[in-house]
PDB file of C-alpha atoms in Angstrom:
ATOM      1  CA  UNK A   7      33.492   5.795  -1.723  1.00 63.00           C
ATOM      2  CA  UNK A   8      29.472   4.825  -1.233  1.00 69.00           C
ATOM      3  CA  UNK A   9      28.963   5.022   2.486  1.00 79.00           C
ATOM      4  CA  UNK A  10      26.417   2.302   3.781  1.00 85.00           C
ATOM      5  CA  UNK A  11      23.483   4.311   5.346  1.00 88.00           C
ATOM      6  CA  UNK A  12      21.233   2.375   7.961  1.00 91.00           C
ATOM      7  CA  UNK A  13      17.480   3.248   8.931  1.00 92.00           C
ATOM      8  CA  UNK A  14      15.732   2.226  11.638  1.00 95.00           C
ATOM      9  CA  UNK A  15      12.549   0.619  11.850  1.00 95.00           C
ATOM     10  CA  UNK A  16      11.038   3.741  13.356  1.00 96.00           C
ATOM     11  CA  UNK A  17      12.450   6.128  10.642  1.00 95.00           C
ATOM     12  CA  UNK A  18      11.293   3.902   8.067  1.00 95.00           C
ATOM     13  CA  UNK A  19       7.828   3.476   9.524  1.00 96.00           C
ATOM     14  CA  UNK A  20       7.624   7.498   9.624  1.00 96.00           C
ATOM     15  CA  UNK A  21       8.531   7.501   6.064  1.00 95.00           C
ATOM     16  CA  UNK A  22       6.344   5.029   5.274  1.00 96.00           C
ATOM     17  CA  UNK A  23       3.298   6.924   7.160  1.00 96.00           C
ATOM     18  CA  UNK A  24       4.420   9.952   5.080  1.00 96.00           C
ATOM     19  CA  UNK A  25       4.007   8.345   1.734  1.00 95.00           C
ATOM     20  CA  UNK A  26       0.708   6.902   2.815  1.00 94.00           C
ATOM     21  CA  UNK A  27      -0.628  10.421   4.013  1.00 95.00           C
ATOM     22  CA  UNK A  28       0.142  11.890   0.457  1.00 93.00           C
ATOM     23  CA  UNK A  29      -2.772  13.137  -1.488  1.00 90.00           C
ATOM     24  CA  UNK A  30      -3.506  11.135  -4.836  1.00 85.00           C
ATOM     25  CA  UNK A  31      -2.199  13.304  -7.648  1.00 77.00           C
ATOM     26  CA  UNK A  32      -5.019  15.214  -9.569  1.00 78.00           C
ATOM     27  CA  UNK A  33      -5.851  14.320 -13.061  1.00 77.00           C
ATOM     28  CA  UNK A  34      -5.285  17.300 -14.434  1.00 78.00           C
ATOM     29  CA  UNK A  35      -1.971  17.777 -12.862  1.00 75.00           C
ATOM     30  CA  UNK A  36      -0.915  14.482 -14.139  1.00 80.00           C
ATOM     31  CA  UNK A  37       2.167  14.472 -16.516  1.00 87.00           C
ATOM     32  CA  UNK A  38       2.018  12.403 -19.446  1.00 90.00           C
ATOM     33  CA  UNK A  39       5.081  11.807 -21.900  1.00 93.00           C
ATOM     34  CA  UNK A  40       5.029  12.752 -25.634  1.00 94.00           C
ATOM     35  CA  UNK A  41       4.377   9.178 -26.330  1.00 94.00           C
ATOM     36  CA  UNK A  42       1.320   8.778 -24.067  1.00 93.00           C
ATOM     37  CA  UNK A  43       0.036  12.557 -25.239  1.00 94.00           C
ATOM     38  CA  UNK A  44      -0.200  10.974 -28.406  1.00 95.00           C
ATOM     39  CA  UNK A  45      -2.096   8.149 -27.813  1.00 93.00           C
ATOM     40  CA  UNK A  46      -4.539  10.260 -25.753  1.00 93.00           C
ATOM     41  CA  UNK A  47      -4.683  12.667 -28.758  1.00 95.00           C
ATOM     42  CA  UNK A  48      -4.987   9.934 -31.213  1.00 95.00           C
ATOM     43  CA  UNK A  49      -8.675  10.151 -32.121  1.00 94.00           C
ATOM     44  CA  UNK A  50      -8.511  13.885 -32.868  1.00 95.00           C
ATOM     45  CA  UNK A  51      -5.834  13.259 -34.871  1.00 95.00           C
ATOM     46  CA  UNK A  52      -7.712  10.577 -37.159  1.00 94.00           C
ATOM     47  CA  UNK A  53     -10.540  12.863 -37.266  1.00 95.00           C
ATOM     48  CA  UNK A  54      -7.892  15.736 -38.471  1.00 95.00           C
ATOM     49  CA  UNK A  55      -6.671  13.155 -40.859  1.00 95.00           C
ATOM     50  CA  UNK A  56      -9.850  12.220 -41.851  1.00 96.00           C
ATOM     51  CA  UNK A  57     -10.337  16.017 -42.828  1.00 95.00           C
ATOM     52  CA  UNK A  58      -7.431  15.799 -45.141  1.00 96.00           C
ATOM     53  CA  UNK A  59      -4.749  16.996 -42.808  1.00 95.00           C
ATOM     54  CA  UNK A  60      -1.150  15.575 -43.438  1.00 96.00           C
ATOM     55  CA  UNK A  61       0.926  14.223 -40.458  1.00 95.00           C
ATOM     56  CA  UNK A  62       3.214  17.146 -41.127  1.00 96.00           C
ATOM     57  CA  UNK A  63       0.407  19.678 -40.446  1.00 96.00           C
ATOM     58  CA  UNK A  64      -0.670  17.675 -37.981  1.00 95.00           C
ATOM     59  CA  UNK A  65       2.689  17.985 -36.220  1.00 95.00           C
ATOM     60  CA  UNK A  66       3.070  21.922 -36.810  1.00 96.00           C
ATOM     61  CA  UNK A  67      -0.190  22.571 -35.322  1.00 95.00           C
ATOM     62  CA  UNK A  68       0.957  20.085 -32.122  1.00 96.00           C
ATOM     63  CA  UNK A  69       4.196  22.440 -32.026  1.00 94.00           C
ATOM     64  CA  UNK A  70       2.158  25.211 -31.778  1.00 94.00           C
ATOM     65  CA  UNK A  71       0.074  24.235 -28.944  1.00 94.00           C
ATOM     66  CA  UNK A  72       3.432  23.402 -27.176  1.00 94.00           C
ATOM     67  CA  UNK A  73       3.532  19.795 -27.548  1.00 94.00           C
ATOM     68  CA  UNK A  74       7.118  19.648 -29.557  1.00 95.00           C
ATOM     69  CA  UNK A  75       6.826  16.817 -31.909  1.00 95.00           C
ATOM     70  CA  UNK A  76       8.460  15.757 -35.385  1.00 96.00           C
ATOM     71  CA  UNK A  77       6.749  14.389 -37.949  1.00 96.00           C
ATOM     72  CA  UNK A  78       8.534  11.120 -38.180  1.00 96.00           C
ATOM     73  CA  UNK A  79       8.256  10.630 -34.306  1.00 96.00           C
ATOM     74  CA  UNK A  80       4.233  11.455 -34.461  1.00 95.00           C
ATOM     75  CA  UNK A  81       3.916   8.926 -37.464  1.00 95.00           C
ATOM     76  CA  UNK A  82       5.656   6.180 -34.937  1.00 95.00           C
ATOM     77  CA  UNK A  83       3.714   7.241 -31.656  1.00 95.00           C
ATOM     78  CA  UNK A  84       0.352   6.795 -33.804  1.00 94.00           C
ATOM     79  CA  UNK A  85       1.513   3.513 -35.126  1.00 93.00           C
ATOM     80  CA  UNK A  86       2.350   2.039 -31.673  1.00 92.00           C
ATOM     81  CA  UNK A  87      -1.358   3.364 -30.301  1.00 89.00           C
ATOM     82  CA  UNK A  88      -2.943   1.421 -32.821  1.00 84.00           C
ATOM     83  CA  UNK A  89      -4.639  -1.576 -31.228  1.00 77.00           C
ATOM     84  CA  UNK A  90      -2.438  -4.548 -31.906  1.00 69.00           C
ATOM     85  CA  UNK A  91      -5.567  -7.202 -32.608  1.00 57.00           C
ATOM     86  CA  UNK A  92      -7.383  -5.351 -35.313  1.00 50.00           C
ATOM     87  CA  UNK A  93      -6.508  -6.791 -37.958  1.00 50.00           C
ATOM     88  CA  UNK A  94      -7.732 -10.460 -35.987  1.00 50.00           C
ATOM     89  CA  UNK A  95     -10.883  -8.395 -34.151  1.00 51.00           C
ATOM     90  CA  UNK A  96     -12.141  -7.656 -37.964  1.00 53.00           C
ATOM     91  CA  UNK A  97     -11.750 -11.139 -39.006  1.00 50.00           C
ATOM     92  CA  UNK A  98     -13.379 -12.781 -36.632  1.00 51.00           C
ATOM     93  CA  UNK A  99     -16.373 -10.135 -36.849  1.00 54.00           C
ATOM     94  CA  UNK A 100     -16.885 -11.520 -40.176  1.00 53.00           C
ATOM     95  CA  UNK A 101     -16.307 -14.914 -39.950  1.00 51.00           C
ATOM     96  CA  UNK A 102     -14.153 -14.947 -43.068  1.00 48.00           C
ATOM     97  CA  UNK A 103      -9.935 -14.086 -43.676  1.00 49.00           C
ATOM     98  CA  UNK A 104      -8.845 -12.116 -46.734  1.00 48.00           C
ATOM     99  CA  UNK A 105      -9.036 -15.529 -48.956  1.00 48.00           C
ATOM    100  CA  UNK A 106     -12.424 -15.940 -47.925  1.00 49.00           C
ATOM    101  CA  UNK A 107     -11.846 -18.977 -46.177  1.00 47.00           C
ATOM    102  CA  UNK A 108     -13.860 -19.004 -42.650  1.00 48.00           C
ATOM    103  CA  UNK A 109     -11.988 -17.840 -39.682  1.00 45.00           C
ATOM    104  CA  UNK A 110     -12.316 -21.034 -38.100  1.00 47.00           C
ATOM    105  CA  UNK A 111     -10.973 -23.465 -40.981  1.00 46.00           C
ATOM    106  CA  UNK A 112      -8.114 -20.919 -41.131  1.00 48.00           C
ATOM    107  CA  UNK A 113      -7.086 -21.412 -37.672  1.00 46.00           C
ATOM    108  CA  UNK A 114      -7.372 -25.164 -38.164  1.00 48.00           C
ATOM    109  CA  UNK A 115      -5.049 -25.243 -40.933  1.00 47.00           C
ATOM    110  CA  UNK A 116      -2.535 -22.744 -39.635  1.00 49.00           C
ATOM    111  CA  UNK A 117      -2.378 -24.924 -36.187  1.00 48.00           C
ATOM    112  CA  UNK A 118      -1.973 -28.259 -38.554  1.00 49.00           C
ATOM    113  CA  UNK A 119       1.135 -26.265 -40.327  1.00 50.00           C
ATOM    114  CA  UNK A 120       2.421 -25.739 -37.260  1.00 49.00           C
ATOM    115  CA  UNK A 121       2.213 -29.040 -35.835  1.00 47.00           C
ATOM    116  CA  UNK A 122       3.892 -30.135 -39.314  1.00 51.00           C
ATOM    117  CA  UNK A 123       6.834 -27.757 -39.160  1.00 50.00           C
ATOM    118  CA  UNK A 124       7.409 -28.706 -35.211  1.00 49.00           C
ATOM    119  CA  UNK A 125       7.418 -32.439 -36.263  1.00 49.00           C
ATOM    120  CA  UNK A 126       9.331 -32.085 -39.749  1.00 55.00           C
ATOM    121  CA  UNK A 127      12.176 -29.944 -37.168  1.00 57.00           C
ATOM    122  CA  UNK A 128      12.715 -32.734 -34.640  1.00 63.00           C
ATOM    123  CA  UNK A 129      16.078 -33.313 -32.751  1.00 64.00           C
ATOM    124  CA  UNK A 130      18.142 -36.265 -32.135  1.00 68.00           C
ATOM    125  CA  UNK A 131      20.305 -35.987 -29.418  1.00 68.00           C
ATOM    126  CA  UNK A 132      23.416 -37.853 -29.837  1.00 70.00           C
ATOM    127  CA  UNK A 133      25.972 -39.403 -26.760  1.00 73.00           C
ATOM    128  CA  UNK A 134      28.548 -37.597 -25.886  1.00 74.00           C
ATOM    129  CA  UNK A 135      31.837 -37.827 -26.885  1.00 71.00           C
ATOM    130  CA  UNK A 136      35.506 -36.867 -25.943  1.00 74.00           C
ATOM    131  CA  UNK A 137      35.973 -35.322 -29.766  1.00 70.00           C
ATOM    132  CA  UNK A 138      35.756 -31.543 -29.731  1.00 67.00           C
TER     133      UNK A 138
END
């Protein structure tokens, strides 16, 4: 059975002052999850891949350095670490997309298509009935 423990305002004030007085954690002592570690090491991992190393070899090297990670997990974390808007950014830099259309023209046609879909998918409510 759980007891409802109550705290006085004075106790909470003491706790709050203690928490405020705690020093910040040194960056070098901060701990990271495996996923965060892979994200931090992404550039080095990409450089190794450019030099011909496979993800399996990189995974083995990471394991040898104390970062225990399986190859499929490494691959997954690397995919998650990629910037999400990379494709859109590349298209906006060139002004054209894969079909050769200007990106502004493509955006307008996509907006028109979405509007047409919304119009075609209309819903008309019907009056309530007693039938189930």
